[in-house]
Short mmCIF file of C-alpha atoms and ligand atoms in Angstrom, two decimals:
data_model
loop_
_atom_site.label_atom_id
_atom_site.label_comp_id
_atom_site.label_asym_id
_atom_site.label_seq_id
_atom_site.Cartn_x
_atom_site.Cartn_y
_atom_site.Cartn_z
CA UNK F 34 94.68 54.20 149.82
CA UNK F 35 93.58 50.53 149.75
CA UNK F 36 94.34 48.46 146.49
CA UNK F 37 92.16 45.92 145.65
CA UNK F 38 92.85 43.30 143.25
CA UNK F 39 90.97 40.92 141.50
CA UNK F 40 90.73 38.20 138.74
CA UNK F 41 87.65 36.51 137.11
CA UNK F 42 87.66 33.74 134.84
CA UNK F 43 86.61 34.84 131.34
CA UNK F 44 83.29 32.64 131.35
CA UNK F 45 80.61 35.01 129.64
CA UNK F 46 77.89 32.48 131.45
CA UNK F 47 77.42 34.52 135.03
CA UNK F 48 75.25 33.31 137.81
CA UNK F 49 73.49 34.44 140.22
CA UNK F 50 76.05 33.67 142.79
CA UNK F 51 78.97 35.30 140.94
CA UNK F 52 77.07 38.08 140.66
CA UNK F 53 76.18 38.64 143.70
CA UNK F 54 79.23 37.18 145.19
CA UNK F 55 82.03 38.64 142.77
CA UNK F 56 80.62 41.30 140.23
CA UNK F 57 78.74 43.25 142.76
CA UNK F 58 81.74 43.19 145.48
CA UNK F 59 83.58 44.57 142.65
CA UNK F 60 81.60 47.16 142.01
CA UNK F 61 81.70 48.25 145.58
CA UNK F 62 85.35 48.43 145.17
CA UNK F 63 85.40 51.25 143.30
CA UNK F 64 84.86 53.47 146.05
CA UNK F 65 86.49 51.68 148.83
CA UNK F 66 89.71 51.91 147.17
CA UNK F 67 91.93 51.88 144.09
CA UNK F 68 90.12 48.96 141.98
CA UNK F 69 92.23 46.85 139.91
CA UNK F 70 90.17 44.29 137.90
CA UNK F 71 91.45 41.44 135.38
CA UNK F 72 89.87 38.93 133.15
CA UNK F 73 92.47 36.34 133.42
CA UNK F 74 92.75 34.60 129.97
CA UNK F 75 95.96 32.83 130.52
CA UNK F 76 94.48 31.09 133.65
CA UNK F 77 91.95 29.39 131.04
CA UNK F 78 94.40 28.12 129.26
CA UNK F 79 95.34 25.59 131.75
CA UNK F 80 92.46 23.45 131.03
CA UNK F 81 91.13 22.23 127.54
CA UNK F 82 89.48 24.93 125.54
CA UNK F 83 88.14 26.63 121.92
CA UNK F 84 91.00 29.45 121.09
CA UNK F 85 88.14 31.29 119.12
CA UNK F 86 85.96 30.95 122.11
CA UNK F 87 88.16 31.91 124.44
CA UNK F 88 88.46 35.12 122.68
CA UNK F 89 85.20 36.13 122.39
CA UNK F 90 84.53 35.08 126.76
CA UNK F 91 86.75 38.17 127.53
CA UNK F 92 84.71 40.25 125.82
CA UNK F 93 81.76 38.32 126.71
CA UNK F 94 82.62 39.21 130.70
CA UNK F 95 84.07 42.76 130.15
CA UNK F 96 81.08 43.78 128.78
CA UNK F 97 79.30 42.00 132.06
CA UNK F 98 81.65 43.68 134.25
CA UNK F 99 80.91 47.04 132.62
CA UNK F 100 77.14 46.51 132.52
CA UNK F 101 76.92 45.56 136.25
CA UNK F 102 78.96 49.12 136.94
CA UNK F 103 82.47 48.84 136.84
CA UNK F 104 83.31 52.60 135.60
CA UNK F 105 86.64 53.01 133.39
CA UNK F 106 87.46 56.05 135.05
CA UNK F 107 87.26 54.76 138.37
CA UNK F 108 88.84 51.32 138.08
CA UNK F 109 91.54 49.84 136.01
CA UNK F 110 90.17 46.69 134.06
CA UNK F 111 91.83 45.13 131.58
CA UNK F 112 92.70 41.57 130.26
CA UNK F 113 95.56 39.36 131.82
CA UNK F 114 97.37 38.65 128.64
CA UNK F 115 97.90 42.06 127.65
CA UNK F 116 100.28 43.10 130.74
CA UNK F 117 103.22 40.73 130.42
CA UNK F 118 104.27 41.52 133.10
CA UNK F 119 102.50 38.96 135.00
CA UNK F 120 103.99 36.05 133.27
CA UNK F 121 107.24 37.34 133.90
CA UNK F 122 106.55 37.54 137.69
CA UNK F 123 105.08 34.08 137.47
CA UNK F 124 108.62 32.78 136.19
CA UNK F 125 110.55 34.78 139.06
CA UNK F 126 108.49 33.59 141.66
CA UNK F 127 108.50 30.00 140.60
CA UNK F 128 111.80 30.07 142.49
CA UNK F 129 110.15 30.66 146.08
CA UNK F 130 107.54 28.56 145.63
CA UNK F 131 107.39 24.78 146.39
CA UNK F 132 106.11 21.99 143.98
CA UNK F 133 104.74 20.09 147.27
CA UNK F 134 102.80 23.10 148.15
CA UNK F 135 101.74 23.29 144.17
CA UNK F 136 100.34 19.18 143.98
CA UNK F 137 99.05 19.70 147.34
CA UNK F 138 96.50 22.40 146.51
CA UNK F 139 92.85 21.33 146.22
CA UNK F 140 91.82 22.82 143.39
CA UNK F 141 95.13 21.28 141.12
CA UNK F 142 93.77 17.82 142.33
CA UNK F 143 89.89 18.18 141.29
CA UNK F 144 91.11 19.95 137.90
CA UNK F 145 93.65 17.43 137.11
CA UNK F 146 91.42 14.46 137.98
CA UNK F 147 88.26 15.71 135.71
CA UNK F 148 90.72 16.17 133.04
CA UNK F 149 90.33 13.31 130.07
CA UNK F 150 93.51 14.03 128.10
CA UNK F 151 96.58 16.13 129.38
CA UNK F 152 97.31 17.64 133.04
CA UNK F 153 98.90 20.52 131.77
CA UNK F 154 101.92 21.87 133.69
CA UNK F 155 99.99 25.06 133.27
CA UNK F 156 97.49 23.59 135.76
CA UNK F 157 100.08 23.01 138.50
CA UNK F 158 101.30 26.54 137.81
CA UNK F 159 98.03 28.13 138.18
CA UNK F 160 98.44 29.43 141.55
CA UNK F 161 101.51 30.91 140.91
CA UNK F 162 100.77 32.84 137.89
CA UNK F 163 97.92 34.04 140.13
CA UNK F 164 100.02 34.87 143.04
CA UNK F 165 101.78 37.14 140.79
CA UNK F 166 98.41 39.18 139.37
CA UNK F 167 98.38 40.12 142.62
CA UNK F 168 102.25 40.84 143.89
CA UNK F 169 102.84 42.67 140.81
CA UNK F 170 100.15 45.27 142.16
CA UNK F 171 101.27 45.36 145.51
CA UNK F 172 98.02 44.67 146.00
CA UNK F 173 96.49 45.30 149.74
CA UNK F 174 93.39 42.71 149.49
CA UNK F 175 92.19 40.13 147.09
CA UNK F 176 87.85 40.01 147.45
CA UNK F 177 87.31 36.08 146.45
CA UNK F 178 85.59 33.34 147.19
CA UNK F 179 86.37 30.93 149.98
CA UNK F 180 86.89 28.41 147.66
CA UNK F 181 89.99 30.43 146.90
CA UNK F 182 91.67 30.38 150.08
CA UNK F 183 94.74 27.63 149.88
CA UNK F 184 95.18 30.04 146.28
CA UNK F 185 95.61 33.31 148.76
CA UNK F 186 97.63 31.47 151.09
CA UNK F 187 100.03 30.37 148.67
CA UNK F 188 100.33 33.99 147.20
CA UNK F 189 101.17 35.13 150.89
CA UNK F 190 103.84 32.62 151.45
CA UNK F 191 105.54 33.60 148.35
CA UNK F 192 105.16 37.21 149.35
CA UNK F 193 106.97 36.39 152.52
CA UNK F 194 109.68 34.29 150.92
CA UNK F 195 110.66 36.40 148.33
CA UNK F 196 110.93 39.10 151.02
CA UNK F 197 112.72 36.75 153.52
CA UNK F 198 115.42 36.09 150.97
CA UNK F 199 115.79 38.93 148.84
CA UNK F 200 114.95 42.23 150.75
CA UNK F 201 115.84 40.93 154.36
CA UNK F 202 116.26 44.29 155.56
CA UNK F 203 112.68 45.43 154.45
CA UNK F 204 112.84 48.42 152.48
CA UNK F 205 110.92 49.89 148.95
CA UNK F 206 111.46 46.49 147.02
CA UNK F 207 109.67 44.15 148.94
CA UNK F 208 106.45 42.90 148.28
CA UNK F 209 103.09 43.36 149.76
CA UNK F 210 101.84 40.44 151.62
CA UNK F 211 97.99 40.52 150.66
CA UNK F 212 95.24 40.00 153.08
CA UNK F 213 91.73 37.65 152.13
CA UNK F 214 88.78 39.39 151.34
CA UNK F 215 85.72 37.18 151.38
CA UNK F 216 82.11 38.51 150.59
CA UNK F 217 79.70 37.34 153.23
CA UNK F 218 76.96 37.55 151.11
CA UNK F 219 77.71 35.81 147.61
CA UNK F 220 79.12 32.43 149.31
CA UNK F 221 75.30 31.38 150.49
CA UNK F 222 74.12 31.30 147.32
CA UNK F 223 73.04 27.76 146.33
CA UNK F 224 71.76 25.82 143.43
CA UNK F 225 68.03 26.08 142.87
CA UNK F 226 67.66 22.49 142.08
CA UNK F 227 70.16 20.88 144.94
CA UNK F 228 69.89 23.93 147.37
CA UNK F 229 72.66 21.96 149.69
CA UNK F 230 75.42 22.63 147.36
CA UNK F 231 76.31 26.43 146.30
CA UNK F 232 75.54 27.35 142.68
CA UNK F 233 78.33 26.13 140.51
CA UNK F 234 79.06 26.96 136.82
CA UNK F 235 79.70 23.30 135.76
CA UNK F 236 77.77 21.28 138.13
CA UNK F 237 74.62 19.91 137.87
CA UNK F 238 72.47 21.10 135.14
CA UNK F 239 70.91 24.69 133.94
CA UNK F 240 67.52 24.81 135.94
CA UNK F 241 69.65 25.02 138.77
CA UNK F 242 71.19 28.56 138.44
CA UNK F 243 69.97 31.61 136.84
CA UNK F 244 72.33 33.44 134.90
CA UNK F 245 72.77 37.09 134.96
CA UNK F 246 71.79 37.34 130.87
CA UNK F 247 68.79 35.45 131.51
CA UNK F 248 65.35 36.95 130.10
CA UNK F 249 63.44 37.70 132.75
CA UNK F 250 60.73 34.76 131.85
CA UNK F 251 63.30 32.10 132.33
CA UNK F 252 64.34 33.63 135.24
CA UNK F 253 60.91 33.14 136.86
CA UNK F 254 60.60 29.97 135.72
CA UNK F 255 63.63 28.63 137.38
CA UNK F 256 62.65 30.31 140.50
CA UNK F 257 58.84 28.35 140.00
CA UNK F 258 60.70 24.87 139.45
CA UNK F 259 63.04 25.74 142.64
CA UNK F 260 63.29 22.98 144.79
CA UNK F 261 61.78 24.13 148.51
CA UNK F 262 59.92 21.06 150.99
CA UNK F 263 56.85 19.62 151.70
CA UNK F 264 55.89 21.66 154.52
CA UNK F 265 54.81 25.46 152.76
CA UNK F 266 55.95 27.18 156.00
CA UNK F 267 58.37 30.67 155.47
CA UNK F 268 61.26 29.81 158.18
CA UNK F 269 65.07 29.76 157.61
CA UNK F 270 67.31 27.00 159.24
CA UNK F 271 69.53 24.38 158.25
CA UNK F 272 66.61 21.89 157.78
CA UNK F 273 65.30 24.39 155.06
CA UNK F 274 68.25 24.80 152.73
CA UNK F 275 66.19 25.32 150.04
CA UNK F 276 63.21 28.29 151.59
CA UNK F 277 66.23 29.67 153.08
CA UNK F 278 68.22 30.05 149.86
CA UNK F 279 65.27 31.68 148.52
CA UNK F 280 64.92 34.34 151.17
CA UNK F 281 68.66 34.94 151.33
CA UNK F 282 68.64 35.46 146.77
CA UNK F 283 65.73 37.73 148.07
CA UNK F 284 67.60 39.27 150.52
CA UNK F 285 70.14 40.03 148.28
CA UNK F 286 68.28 41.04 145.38
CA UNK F 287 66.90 43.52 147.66
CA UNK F 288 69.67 44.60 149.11
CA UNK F 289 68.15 44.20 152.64
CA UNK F 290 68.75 41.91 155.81
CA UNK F 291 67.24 38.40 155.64
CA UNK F 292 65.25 39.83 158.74
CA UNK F 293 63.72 42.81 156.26
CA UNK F 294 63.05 40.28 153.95
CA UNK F 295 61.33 37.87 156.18
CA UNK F 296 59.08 40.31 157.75
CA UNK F 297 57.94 41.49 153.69
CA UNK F 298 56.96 37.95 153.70
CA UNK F 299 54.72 37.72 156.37
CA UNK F 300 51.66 38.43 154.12
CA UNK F 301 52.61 35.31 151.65
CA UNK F 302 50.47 32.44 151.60
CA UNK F 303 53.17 29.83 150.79
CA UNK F 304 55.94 29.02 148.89
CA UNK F 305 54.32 30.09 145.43
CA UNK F 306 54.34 33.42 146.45
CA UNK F 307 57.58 33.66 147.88
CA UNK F 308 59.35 31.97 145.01
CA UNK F 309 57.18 35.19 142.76
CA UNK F 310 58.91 37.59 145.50
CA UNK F 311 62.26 36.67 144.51
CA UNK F 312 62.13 36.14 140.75
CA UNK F 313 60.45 39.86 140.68
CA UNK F 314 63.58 41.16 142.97
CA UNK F 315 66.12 39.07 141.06
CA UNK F 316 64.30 40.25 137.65
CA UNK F 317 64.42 43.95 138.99
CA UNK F 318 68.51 43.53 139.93
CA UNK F 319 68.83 41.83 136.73
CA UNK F 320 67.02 43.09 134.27
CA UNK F 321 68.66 46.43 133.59
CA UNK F 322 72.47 44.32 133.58
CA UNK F 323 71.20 43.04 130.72
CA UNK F 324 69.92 45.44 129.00
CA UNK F 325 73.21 47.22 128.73
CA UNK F 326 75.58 44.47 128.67
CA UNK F 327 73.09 44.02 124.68
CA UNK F 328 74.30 47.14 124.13
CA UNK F 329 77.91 47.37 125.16
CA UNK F 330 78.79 43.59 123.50
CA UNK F 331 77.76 45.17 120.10
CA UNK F 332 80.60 47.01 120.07
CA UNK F 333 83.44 45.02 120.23
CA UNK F 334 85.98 47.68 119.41
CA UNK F 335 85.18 49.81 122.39
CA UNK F 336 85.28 47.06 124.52
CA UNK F 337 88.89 46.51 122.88
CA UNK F 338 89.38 49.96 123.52
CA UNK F 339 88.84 50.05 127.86
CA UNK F 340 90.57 46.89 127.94
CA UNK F 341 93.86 48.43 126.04
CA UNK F 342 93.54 51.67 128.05
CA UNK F 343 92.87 49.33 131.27
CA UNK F 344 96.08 47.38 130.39
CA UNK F 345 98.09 50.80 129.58
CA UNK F 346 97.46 51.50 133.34
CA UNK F 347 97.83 48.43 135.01
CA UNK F 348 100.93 48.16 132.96
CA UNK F 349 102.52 51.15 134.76
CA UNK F 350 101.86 49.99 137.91
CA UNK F 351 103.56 46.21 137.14
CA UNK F 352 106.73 47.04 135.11
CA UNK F 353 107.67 49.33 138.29
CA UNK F 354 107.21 46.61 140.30
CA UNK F 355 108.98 43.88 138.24
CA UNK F 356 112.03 46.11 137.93
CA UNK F 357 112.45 46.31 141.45
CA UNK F 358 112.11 42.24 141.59
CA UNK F 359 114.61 41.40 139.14
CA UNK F 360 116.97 43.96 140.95
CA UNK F 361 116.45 42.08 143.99
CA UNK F 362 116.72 39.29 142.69
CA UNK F 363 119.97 39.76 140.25
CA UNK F 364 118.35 39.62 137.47
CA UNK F 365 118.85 41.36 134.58
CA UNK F 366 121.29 44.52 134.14
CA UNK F 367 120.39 46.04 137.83
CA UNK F 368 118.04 49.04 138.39
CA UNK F 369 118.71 52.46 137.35
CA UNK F 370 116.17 54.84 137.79
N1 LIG V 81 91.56 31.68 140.51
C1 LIG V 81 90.53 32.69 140.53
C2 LIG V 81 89.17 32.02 140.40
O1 LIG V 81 89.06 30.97 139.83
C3 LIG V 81 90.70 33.71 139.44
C4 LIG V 81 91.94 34.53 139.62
C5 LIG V 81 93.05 34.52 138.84
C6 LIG V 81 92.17 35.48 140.64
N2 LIG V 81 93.97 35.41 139.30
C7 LIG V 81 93.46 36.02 140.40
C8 LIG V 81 91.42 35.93 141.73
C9 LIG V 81 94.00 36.96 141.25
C10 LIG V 81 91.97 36.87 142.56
C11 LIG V 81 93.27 37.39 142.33
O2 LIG V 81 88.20 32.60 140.82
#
């Protein structure tokens, strides 16, 4: 069977675009494959944060995750810092990995330059530690954004190396060299405001995205105020970033093709009533996620509860894996069992 694994970054602010994009391709997971799903708290850490915060943001997005269907029994989610076995790996696999290909990596230069104080080590090491959420799994495929991609290659290189060097032969301690999943659908979604630029959770400012805990009056409201042209004419092209958004959020919403969701649009006398059309679909997708993720936050010890049991599982899986590492590697007292 296929294992998927993923990480999300425990911001308890969702958008429209990760949820389309991320939560929902998640969701799907669960009965593609073997689901492995991890709020990756020591990834945060690389940048400056709130410790108290950061705490309460796991529990923030497990209860999202959970609300938007992730199913305990049919998934393993749990929260990075609980399974140390990923740091471990992170250490181990520091030794195949190259600190050109680390300083080189887009994502380490935009972080480090928007950072005021420190450029943490921790934020050159970020793509390893992430590399190794996924190796430690074995993982067959990794569903993220594009905007991961130099991340994924990175992981695969290591993969390779470690293989190359310390299982030449091939054979039951190698590693699984993990293929690029990227949702087709999620990636179009752009900002309401500056519809040329996808929807971002630090750029530009809130009337721009809707979030997925958004009552359902702001959510029309942002969808009012979205920024379309001068011309009140229902087409899709690249001179139309922002009617074409819209249709494609509708699309979406919908769960339809953008050609469905054209021709339910053929009745609409302008922009106004398109920009209704979505907020009602995006308020009917939405909506009920919120309603349960009320509920399921109140209880922070069950949440605390799935994430332990999550880890308990996701633990098995690891250790098994890092044993057979450090054996490879001669490390430690040499594998047993
Ligand atoms: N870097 C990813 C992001 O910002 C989050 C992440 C951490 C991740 N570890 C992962 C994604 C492992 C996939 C697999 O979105």
């Amino acid at each position: 069977m296929t294992r998927i694994f993923s990480g999300i970054q425990p911001t308890g602010r969702k958008h429209l675009g990760n949820y389309i994009g991320a939560i929902r391709q998640y969701v799907a997971g669960q009965d593609r494959g073997e689901a492995i799903y991890c709020i990756v708290d020591l990834h945060a850490v690389t940048v400056r944060y709130e410790p108290a915060e950061l705490r309460e943001r796991v529990l923030d997005t497990a209860a999202i995750l959970l609300a938007a269907g992730l199913d305990p029994d049919r998934c393993i989610l749990f929260r990075q810092s609980d399974v140390e076995e990923h740091t471990y790996l992170t250490w181990l696999l520091t030794s195949v990995t190259a600190v050109g290909e680390l300083d080189r990596m887009h994502q380490f230069k935009s972080k480090s330059a928007a950072q005021r104080e420190l450029v943490s080590a921790g934020l050159l090491f970020y793509p390893v530690l992430m590399a190794s959420d996924v190796l430690v799994y074995r993982a067959d495929e990794v569903p993220v954004g594009e905007d991961q991609r130099e991340h994924i290659e990175l992981m695969r290189e290591s993969a390779r190396r470690y293989n190359a060097r310390f299982v030449p032969d091939g054979g039951p301690k190698s590693l699984v060299v993990p293929e690029h999943r990227i949702p087709q659908v999620g990636a179009r979604i752009m900002d309401l405001q500056e519809p040329t630029r996808k929807m971002s959770t630090t750029v530009g400012p809130d009337e721009g995205r809707v979030y997925v805990l958004d009552e359902p009056d702001d959510i029309l409201k942002k969808f009012k105020r979205a920024v379309t042209d001068s011309e009140n004419e229902i087409r899709i092209g690249p001179d139309k970033p922002g009617v074409t958004n819209l249709v494609d959020i509708l699309a979406a919403a919908r769960d339809t093709t953008v050609e469905e969701a054209l021709a339910s649009l053929e009745g609409a006398r302008g922009y106004g009533d398109l920009k209704v059309a979505v907020a009602e679909a995006v308020i009917d997708m939405l909506a009920p996620v919120r309603e349960r993720y009320v509920a399921l936050r109140a209880d922070e010890a069950a949440l605390e509860a799935i994430l332990a049991a999550g880890a308990e599982k996701a633990r098995a899986i690891a250790q098994d894996t890092l044993l057979d590492v450090r054996d490879a590697m001669g490390v430690g007292p040499g594998r047993t069992a």
